[in-house]
PDB file of C-alpha atoms (C1' of nucleotides) in Angstrom:
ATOM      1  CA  UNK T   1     147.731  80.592  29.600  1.00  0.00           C
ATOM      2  CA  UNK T   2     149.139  81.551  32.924  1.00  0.00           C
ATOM      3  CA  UNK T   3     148.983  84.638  35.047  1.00  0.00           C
ATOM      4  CA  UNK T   4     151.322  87.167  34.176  1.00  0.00           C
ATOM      5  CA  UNK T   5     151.283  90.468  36.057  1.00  0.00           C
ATOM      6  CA  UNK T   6     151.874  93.236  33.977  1.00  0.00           C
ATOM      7  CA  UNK T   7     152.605  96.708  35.119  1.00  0.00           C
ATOM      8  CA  UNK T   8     149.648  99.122  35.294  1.00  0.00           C
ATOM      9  CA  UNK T   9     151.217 102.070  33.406  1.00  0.00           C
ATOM     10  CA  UNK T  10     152.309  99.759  30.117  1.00  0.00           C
ATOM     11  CA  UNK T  11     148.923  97.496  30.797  1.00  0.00           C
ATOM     12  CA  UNK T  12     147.360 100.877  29.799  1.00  0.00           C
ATOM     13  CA  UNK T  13     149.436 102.115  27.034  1.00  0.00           C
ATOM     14  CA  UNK T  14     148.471  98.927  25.370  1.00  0.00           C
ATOM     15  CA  UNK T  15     144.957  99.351  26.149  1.00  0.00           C
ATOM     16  CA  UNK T  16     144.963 102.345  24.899  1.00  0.00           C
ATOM     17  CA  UNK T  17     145.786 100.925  21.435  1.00  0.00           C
ATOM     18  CA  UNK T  18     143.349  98.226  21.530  1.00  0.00           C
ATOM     19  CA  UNK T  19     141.149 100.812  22.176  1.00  0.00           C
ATOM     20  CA  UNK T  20     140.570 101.778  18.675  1.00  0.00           C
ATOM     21  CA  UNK T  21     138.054 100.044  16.430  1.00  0.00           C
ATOM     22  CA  UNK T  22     140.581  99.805  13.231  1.00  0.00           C
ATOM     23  CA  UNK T  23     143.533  98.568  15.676  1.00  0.00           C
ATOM     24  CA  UNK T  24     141.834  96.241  17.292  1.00  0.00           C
ATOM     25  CA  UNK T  25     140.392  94.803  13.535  1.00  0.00           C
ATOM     26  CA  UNK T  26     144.027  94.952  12.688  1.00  0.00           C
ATOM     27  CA  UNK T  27     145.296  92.882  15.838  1.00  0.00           C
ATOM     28  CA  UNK T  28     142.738  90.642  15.118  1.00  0.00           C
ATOM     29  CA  UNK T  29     143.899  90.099  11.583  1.00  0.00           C
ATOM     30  CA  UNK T  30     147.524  89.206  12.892  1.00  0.00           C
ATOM     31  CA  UNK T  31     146.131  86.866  15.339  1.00  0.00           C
ATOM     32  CA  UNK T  32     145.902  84.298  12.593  1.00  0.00           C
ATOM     33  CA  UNK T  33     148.257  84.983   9.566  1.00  0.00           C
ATOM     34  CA  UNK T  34     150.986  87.883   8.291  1.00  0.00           C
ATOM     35  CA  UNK T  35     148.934  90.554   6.819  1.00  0.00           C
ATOM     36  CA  UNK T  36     150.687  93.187   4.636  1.00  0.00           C
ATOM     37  CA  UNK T  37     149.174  96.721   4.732  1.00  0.00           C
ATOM     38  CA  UNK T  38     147.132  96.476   0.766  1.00  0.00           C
ATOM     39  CA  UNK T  39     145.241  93.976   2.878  1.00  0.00           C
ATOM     40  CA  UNK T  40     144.428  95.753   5.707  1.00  0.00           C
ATOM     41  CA  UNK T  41     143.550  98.607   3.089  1.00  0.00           C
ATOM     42  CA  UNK T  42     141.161  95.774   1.209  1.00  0.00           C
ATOM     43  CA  UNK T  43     139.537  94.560   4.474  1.00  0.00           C
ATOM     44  CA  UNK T  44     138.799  97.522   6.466  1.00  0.00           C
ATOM     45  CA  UNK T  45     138.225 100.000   4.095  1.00  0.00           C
ATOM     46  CA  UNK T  46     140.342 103.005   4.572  1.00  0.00           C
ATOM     47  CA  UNK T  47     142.510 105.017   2.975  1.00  0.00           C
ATOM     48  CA  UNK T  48     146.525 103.342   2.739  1.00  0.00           C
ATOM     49  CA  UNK T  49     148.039 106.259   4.788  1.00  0.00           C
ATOM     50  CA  UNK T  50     145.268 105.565   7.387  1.00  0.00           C
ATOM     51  CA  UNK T  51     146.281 102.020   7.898  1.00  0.00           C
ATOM     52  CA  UNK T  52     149.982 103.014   7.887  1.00  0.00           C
ATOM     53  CA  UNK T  53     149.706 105.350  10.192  1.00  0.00           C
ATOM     54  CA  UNK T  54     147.739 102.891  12.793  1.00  0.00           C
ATOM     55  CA  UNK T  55     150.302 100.180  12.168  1.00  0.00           C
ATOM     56  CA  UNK T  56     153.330 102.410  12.663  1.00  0.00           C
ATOM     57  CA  UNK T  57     151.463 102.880  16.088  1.00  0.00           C
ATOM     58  CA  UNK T  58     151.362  99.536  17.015  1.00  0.00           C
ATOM     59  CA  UNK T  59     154.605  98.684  16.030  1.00  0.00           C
ATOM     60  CA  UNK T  60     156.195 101.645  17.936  1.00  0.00           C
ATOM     61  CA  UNK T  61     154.309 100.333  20.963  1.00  0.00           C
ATOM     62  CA  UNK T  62     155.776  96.774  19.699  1.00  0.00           C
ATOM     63  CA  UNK T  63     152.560  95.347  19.886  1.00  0.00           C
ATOM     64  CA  UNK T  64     153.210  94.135  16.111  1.00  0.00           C
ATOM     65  CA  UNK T  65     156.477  93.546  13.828  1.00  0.00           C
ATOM     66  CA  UNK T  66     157.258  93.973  10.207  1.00  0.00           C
ATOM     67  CA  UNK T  67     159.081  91.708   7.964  1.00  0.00           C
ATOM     68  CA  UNK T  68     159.935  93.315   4.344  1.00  0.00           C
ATOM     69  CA  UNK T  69     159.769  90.807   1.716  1.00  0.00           C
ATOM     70  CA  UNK T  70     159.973  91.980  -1.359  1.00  0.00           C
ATOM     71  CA  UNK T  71     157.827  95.314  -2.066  1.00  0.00           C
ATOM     72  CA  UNK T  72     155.417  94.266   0.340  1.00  0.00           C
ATOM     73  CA  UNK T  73     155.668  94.942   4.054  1.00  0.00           C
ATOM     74  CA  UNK T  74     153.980  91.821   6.304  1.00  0.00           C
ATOM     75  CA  UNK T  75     153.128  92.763   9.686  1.00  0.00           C
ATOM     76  CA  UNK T  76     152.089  89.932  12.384  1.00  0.00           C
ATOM     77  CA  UNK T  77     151.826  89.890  16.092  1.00  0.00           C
ATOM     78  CA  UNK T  78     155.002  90.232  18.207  1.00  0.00           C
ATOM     79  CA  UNK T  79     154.045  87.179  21.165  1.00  0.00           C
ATOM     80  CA  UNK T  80     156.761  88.227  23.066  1.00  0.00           C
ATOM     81  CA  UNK T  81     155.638  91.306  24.218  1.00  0.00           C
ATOM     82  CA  UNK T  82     155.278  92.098  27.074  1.00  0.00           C
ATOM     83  CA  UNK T  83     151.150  92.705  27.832  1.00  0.00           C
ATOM     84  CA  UNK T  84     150.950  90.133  24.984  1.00  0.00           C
ATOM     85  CA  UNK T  85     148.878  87.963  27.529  1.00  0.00           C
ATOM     86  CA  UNK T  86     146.490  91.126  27.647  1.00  0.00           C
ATOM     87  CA  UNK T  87     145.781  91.058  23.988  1.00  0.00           C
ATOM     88  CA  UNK T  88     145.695  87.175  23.779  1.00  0.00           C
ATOM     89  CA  UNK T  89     143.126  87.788  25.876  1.00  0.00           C
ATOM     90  CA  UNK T  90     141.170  90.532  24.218  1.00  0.00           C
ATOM     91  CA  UNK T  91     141.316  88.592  21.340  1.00  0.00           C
ATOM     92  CA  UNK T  92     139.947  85.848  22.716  1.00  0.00           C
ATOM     93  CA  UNK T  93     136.420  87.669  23.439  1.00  0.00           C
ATOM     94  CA  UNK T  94     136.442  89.953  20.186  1.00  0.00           C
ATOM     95  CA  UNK T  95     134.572  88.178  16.774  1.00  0.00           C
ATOM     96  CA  UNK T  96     137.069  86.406  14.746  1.00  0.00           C
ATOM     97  CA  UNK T  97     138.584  88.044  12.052  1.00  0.00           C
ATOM     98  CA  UNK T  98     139.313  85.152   9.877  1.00  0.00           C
ATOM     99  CA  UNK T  99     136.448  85.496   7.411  1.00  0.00           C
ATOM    100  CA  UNK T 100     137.704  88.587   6.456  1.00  0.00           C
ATOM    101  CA  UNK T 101     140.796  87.333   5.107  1.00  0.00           C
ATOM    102  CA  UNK T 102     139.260  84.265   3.770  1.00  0.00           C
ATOM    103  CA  UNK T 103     136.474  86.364   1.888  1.00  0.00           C
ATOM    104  CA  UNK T 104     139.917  88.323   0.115  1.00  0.00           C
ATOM    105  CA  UNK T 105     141.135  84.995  -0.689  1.00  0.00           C
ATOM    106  CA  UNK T 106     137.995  84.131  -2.226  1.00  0.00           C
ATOM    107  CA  UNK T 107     138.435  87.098  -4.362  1.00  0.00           C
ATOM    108  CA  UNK T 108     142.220  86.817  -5.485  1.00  0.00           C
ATOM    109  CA  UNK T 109     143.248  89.410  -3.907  1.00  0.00           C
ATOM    110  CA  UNK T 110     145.420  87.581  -1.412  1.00  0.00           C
ATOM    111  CA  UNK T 111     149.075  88.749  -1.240  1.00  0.00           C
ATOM    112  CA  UNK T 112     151.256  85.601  -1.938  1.00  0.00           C
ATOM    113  CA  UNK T 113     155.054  85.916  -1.041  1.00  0.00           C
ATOM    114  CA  UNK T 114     157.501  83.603  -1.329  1.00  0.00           C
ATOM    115  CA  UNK T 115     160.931  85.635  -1.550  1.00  0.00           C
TER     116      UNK T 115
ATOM    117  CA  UNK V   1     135.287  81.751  33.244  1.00  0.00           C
ATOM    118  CA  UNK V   2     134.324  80.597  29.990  1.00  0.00           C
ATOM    119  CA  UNK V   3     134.998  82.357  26.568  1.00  0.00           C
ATOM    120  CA  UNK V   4     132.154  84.891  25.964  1.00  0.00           C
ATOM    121  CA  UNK V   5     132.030  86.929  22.703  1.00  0.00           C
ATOM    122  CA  UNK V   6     131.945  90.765  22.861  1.00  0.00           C
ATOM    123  CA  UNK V   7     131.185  92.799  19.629  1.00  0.00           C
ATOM    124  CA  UNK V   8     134.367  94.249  18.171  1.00  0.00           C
ATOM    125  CA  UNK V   9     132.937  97.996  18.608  1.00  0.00           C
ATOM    126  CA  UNK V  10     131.593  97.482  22.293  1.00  0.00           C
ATOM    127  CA  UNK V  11     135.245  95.845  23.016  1.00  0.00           C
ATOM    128  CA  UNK V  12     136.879  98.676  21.234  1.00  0.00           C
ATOM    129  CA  UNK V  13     134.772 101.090  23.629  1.00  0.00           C
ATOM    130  CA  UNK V  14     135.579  99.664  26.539  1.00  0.00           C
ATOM    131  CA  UNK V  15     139.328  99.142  25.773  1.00  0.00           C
ATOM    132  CA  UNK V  16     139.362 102.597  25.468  1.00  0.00           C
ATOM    133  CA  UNK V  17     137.989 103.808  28.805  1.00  0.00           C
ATOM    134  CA  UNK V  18     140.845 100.962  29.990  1.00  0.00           C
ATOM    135  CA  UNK V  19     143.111 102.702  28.267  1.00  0.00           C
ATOM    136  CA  UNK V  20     143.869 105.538  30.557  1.00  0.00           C
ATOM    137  CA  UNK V  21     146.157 105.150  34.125  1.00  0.00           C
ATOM    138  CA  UNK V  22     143.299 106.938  36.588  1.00  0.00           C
ATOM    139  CA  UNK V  23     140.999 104.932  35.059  1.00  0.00           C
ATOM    140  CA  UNK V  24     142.371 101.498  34.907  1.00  0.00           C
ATOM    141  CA  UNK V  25     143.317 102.153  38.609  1.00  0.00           C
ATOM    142  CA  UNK V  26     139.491 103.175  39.777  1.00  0.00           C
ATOM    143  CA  UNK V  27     138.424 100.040  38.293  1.00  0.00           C
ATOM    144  CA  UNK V  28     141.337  98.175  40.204  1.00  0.00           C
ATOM    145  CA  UNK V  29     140.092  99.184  43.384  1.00  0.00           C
ATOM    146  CA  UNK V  30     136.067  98.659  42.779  1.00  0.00           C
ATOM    147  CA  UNK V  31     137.719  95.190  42.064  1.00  0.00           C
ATOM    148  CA  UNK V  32     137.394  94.810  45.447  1.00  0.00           C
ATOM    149  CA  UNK V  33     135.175  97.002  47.626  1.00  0.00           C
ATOM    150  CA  UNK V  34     133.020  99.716  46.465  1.00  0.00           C
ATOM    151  CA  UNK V  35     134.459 103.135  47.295  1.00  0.00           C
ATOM    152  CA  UNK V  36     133.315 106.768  47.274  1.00  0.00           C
ATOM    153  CA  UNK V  37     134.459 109.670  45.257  1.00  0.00           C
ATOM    154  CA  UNK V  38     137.162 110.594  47.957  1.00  0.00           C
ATOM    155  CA  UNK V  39     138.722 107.735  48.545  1.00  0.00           C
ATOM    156  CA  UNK V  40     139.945 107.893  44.993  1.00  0.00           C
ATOM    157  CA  UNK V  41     140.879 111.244  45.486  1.00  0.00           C
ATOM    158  CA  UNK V  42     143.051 110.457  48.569  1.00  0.00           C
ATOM    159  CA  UNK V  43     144.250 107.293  46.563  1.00  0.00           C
ATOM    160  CA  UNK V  44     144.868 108.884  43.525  1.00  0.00           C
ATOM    161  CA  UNK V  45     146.005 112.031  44.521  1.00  0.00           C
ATOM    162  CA  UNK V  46     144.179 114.052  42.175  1.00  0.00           C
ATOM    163  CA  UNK V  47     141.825 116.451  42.419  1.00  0.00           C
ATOM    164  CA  UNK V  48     138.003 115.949  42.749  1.00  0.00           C
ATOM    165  CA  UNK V  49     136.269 116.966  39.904  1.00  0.00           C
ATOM    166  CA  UNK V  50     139.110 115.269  37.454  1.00  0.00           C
ATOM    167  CA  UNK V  51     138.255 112.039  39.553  1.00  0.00           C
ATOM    168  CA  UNK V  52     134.423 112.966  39.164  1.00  0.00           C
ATOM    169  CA  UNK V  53     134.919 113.371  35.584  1.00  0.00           C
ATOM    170  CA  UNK V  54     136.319 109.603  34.681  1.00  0.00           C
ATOM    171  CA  UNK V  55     133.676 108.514  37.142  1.00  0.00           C
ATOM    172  CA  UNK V  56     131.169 109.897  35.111  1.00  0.00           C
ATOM    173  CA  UNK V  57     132.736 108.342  31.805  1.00  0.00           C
ATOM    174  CA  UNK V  58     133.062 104.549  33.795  1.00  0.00           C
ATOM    175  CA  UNK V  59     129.147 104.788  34.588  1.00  0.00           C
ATOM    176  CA  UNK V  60     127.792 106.456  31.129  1.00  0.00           C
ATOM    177  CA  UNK V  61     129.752 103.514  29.822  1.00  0.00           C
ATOM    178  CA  UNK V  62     127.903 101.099  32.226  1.00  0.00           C
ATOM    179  CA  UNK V  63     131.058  99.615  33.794  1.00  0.00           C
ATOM    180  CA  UNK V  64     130.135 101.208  37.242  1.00  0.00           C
ATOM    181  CA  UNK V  65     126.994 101.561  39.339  1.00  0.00           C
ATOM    182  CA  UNK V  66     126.922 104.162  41.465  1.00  0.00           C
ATOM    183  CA  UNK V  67     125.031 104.084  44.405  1.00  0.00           C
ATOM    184  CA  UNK V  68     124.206 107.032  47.190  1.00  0.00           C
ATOM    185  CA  UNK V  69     124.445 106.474  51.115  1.00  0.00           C
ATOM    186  CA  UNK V  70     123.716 109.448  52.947  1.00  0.00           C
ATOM    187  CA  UNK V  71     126.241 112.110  51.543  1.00  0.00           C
ATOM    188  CA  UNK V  72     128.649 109.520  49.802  1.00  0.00           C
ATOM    189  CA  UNK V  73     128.397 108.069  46.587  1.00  0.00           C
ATOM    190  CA  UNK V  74     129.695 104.424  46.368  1.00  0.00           C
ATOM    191  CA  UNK V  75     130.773 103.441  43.122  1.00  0.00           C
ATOM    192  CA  UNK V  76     131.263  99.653  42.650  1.00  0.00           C
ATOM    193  CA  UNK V  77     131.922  97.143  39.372  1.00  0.00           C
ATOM    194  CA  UNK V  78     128.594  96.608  36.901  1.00  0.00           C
ATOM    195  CA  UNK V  79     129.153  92.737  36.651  1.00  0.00           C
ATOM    196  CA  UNK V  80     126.498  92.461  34.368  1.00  0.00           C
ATOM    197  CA  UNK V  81     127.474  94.747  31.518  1.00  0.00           C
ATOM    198  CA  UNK V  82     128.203  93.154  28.376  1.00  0.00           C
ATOM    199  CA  UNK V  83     131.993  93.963  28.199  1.00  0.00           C
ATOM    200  CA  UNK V  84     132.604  92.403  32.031  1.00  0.00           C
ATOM    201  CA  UNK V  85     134.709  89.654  30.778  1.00  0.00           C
ATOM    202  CA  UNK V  86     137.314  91.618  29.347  1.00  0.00           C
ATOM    203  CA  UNK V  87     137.286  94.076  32.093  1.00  0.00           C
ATOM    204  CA  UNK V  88     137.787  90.801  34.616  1.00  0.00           C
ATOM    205  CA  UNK V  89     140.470  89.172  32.442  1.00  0.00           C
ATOM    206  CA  UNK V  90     142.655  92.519  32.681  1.00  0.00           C
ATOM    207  CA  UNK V  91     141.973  93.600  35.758  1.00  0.00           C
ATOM    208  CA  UNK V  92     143.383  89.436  36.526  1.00  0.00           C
ATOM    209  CA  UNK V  93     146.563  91.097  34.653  1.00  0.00           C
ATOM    210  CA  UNK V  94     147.645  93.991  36.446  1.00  0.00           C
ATOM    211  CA  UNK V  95     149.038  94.496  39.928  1.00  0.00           C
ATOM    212  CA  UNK V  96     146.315  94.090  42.954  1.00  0.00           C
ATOM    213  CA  UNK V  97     145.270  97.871  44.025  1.00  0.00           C
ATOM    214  CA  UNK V  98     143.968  96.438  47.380  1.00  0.00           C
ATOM    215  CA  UNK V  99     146.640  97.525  49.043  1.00  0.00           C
ATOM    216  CA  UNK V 100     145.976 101.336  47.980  1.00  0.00           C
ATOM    217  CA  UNK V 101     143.068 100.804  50.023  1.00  0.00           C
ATOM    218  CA  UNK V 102     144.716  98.916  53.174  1.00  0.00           C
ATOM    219  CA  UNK V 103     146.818 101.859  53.643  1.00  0.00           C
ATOM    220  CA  UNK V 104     143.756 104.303  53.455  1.00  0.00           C
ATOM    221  CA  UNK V 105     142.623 102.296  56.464  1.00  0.00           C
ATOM    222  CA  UNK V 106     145.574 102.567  58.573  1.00  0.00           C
ATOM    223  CA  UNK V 107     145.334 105.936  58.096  1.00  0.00           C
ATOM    224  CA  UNK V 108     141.883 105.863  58.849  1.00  0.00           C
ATOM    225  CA  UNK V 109     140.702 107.600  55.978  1.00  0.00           C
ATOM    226  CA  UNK V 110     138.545 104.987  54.886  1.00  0.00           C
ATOM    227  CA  UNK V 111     134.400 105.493  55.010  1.00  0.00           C
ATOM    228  CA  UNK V 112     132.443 103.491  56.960  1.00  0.00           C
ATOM    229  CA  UNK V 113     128.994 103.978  56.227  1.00  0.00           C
ATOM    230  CA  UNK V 114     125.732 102.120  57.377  1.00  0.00           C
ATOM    231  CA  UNK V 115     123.079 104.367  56.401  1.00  0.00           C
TER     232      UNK V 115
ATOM    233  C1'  DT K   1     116.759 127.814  58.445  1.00  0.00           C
ATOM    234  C1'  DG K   2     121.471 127.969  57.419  1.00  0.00           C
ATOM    235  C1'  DC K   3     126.089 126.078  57.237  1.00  0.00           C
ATOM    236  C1'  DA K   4     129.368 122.419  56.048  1.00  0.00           C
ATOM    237  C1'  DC K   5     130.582 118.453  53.552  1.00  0.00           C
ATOM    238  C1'  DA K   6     130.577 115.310  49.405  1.00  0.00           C
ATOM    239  C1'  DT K   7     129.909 115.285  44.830  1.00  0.00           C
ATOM    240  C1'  DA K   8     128.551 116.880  40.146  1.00  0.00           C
ATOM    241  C1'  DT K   9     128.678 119.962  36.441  1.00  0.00           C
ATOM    242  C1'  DA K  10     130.170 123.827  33.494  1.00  0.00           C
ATOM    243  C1'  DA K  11     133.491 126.453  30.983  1.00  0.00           C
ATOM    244  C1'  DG K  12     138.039 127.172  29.364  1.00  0.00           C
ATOM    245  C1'  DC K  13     142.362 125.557  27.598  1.00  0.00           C
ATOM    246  C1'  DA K  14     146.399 122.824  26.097  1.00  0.00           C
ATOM    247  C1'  DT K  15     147.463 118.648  24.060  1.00  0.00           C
ATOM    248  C1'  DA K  16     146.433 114.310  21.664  1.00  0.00           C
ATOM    249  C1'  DT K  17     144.115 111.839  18.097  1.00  0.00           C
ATOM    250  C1'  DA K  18     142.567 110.330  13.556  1.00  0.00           C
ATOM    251  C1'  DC K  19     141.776 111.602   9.502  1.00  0.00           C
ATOM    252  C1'  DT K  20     142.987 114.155   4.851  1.00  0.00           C
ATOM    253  C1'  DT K  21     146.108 115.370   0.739  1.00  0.00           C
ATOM    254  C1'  DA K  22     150.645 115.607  -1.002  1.00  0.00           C
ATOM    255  C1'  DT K  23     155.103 113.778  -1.357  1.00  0.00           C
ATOM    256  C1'  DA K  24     159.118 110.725  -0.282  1.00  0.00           C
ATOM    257  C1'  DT K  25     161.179 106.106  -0.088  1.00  0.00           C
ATOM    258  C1'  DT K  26     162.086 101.505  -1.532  1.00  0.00           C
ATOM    259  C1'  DA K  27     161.832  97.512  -4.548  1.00  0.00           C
ATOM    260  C1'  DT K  28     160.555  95.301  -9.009  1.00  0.00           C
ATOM    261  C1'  DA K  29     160.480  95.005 -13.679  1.00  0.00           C
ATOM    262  C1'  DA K  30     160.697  96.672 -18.437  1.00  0.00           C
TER     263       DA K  30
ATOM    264  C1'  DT B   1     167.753 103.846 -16.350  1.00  0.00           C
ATOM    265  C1'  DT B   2     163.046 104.777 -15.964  1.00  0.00           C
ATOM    266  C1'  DA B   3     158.321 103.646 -14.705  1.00  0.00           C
ATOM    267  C1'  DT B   4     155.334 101.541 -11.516  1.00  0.00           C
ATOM    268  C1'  DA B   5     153.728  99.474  -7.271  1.00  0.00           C
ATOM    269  C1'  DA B   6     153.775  99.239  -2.159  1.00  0.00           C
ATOM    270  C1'  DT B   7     154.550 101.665   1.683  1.00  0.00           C
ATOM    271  C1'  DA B   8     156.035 105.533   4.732  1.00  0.00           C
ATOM    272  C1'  DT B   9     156.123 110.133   6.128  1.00  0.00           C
ATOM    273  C1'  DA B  10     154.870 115.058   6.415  1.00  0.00           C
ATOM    274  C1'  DA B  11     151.769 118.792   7.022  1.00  0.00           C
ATOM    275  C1'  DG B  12     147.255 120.487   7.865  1.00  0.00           C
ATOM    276  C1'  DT B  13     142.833 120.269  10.265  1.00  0.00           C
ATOM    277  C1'  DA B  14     138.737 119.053  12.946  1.00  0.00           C
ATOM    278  C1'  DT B  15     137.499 116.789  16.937  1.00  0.00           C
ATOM    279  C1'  DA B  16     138.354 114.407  21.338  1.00  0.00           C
ATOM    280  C1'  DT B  17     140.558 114.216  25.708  1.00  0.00           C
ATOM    281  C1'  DG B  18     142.029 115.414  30.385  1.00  0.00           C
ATOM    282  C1'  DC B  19     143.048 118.652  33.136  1.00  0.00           C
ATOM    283  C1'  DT B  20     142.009 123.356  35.558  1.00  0.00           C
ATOM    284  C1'  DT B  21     139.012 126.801  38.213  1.00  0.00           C
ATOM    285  C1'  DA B  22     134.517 128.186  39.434  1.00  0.00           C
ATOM    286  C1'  DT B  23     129.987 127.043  40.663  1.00  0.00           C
ATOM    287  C1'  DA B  24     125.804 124.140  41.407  1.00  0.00           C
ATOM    288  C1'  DT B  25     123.435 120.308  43.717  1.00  0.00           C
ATOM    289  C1'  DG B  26     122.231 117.344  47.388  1.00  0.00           C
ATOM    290  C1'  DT B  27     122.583 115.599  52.216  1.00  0.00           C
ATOM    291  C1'  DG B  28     123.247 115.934  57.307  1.00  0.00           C
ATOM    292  C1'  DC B  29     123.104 118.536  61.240  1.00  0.00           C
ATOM    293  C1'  DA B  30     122.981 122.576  64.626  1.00  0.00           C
TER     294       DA B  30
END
DNA sequence: TGCACATATAAGCATATACTTATATTATAA
DNA sequence: TTATAATATAAGTATATGCTTATATGTGCA
């Protein structure tokens, strides 16, 4: 990936964000595959307005994006943001997530969508 | 610089002392040089004990050494703590705060010290 | 010794943050 | 149409954060 130069003020609102240990799990969730929020609920734990809450963060910041389908909500990382070279980044030197997901799979309780 | 793994709560910790304009800014200019508590007043325009305060966050964290000649305290970038990498790979991403300091030496506000 | 400068620390306060519980919204399916 | 599931939002609360003002600490120098 290239150099981008991203302003200091917005570099640090999404820092900010990342900043969090049940953000930053979430981001690195999204790195890999659409997560809707039951998962994020399965994976890290926490109560469902908890998660919602955190992801209504991140997508106000429009770090992530949300995609209805059906009665589940999918979120998954918006590339085109802006410091989205920042969080590439940070996700780069942060554990993989994967397992996490793959470990739900294992156990059935992975949220399959196609409408 | 090659990929380095940082665990997710460390990252999160550090992200979070990113997270915040004065901050991200102080570590911008120990990018460069090492510089005393008043040079990121003048810089910064903010008052000393604020500045002395996120300082004092920077090197409980680790991210800063601090180190004392004669009645100034340098603070400069720990390059050896665990979360470096991430620190280096945003600072890369943000504009270059040198010049903050190239007009503090025109003005000759800068500190010389050789003691 | 005593004063001035650079810096740190303490205390107080307003605002932000991250939960909780309760309730509203939206979509599916019977 | 009604019940249920997934999600969002609202309101309340405890704690964290970032400033302020006031004061303490440490160093250099007359």
């Amino acid at each position: 990936m290239e150099k981008t130069i991203i302003e200091l003020e917005q570099a640090a609102q999404t820092l900010k964000l990342l900043g969090d240990k049940t953000r930053l799990t979430i981001l690195g969730l999204v790195k890999d595959s659409e997560c809707c929020v039951c998962e994020f609920v399965e994976v890290l734990q926490m109560s469902q307005p908890s998660i919602s809450q955190h992801l209504r963060k991140l997508r106000d910041a429009g770090l992530v994006k949300e995609q209805r389908r059906g009665q589940w909500i999918f979120y998954s990382l918006n590339r085109e943001h802006a410091t989205y070279p920042i969080i590439h980044q940070v996700l780069e030197q942060i554990p993989d997530q994967k397992e996490k997901l793959t470990a739900l799979e294992e156990a059935g309780l992975r949220i399959q969508c196609d409408s």
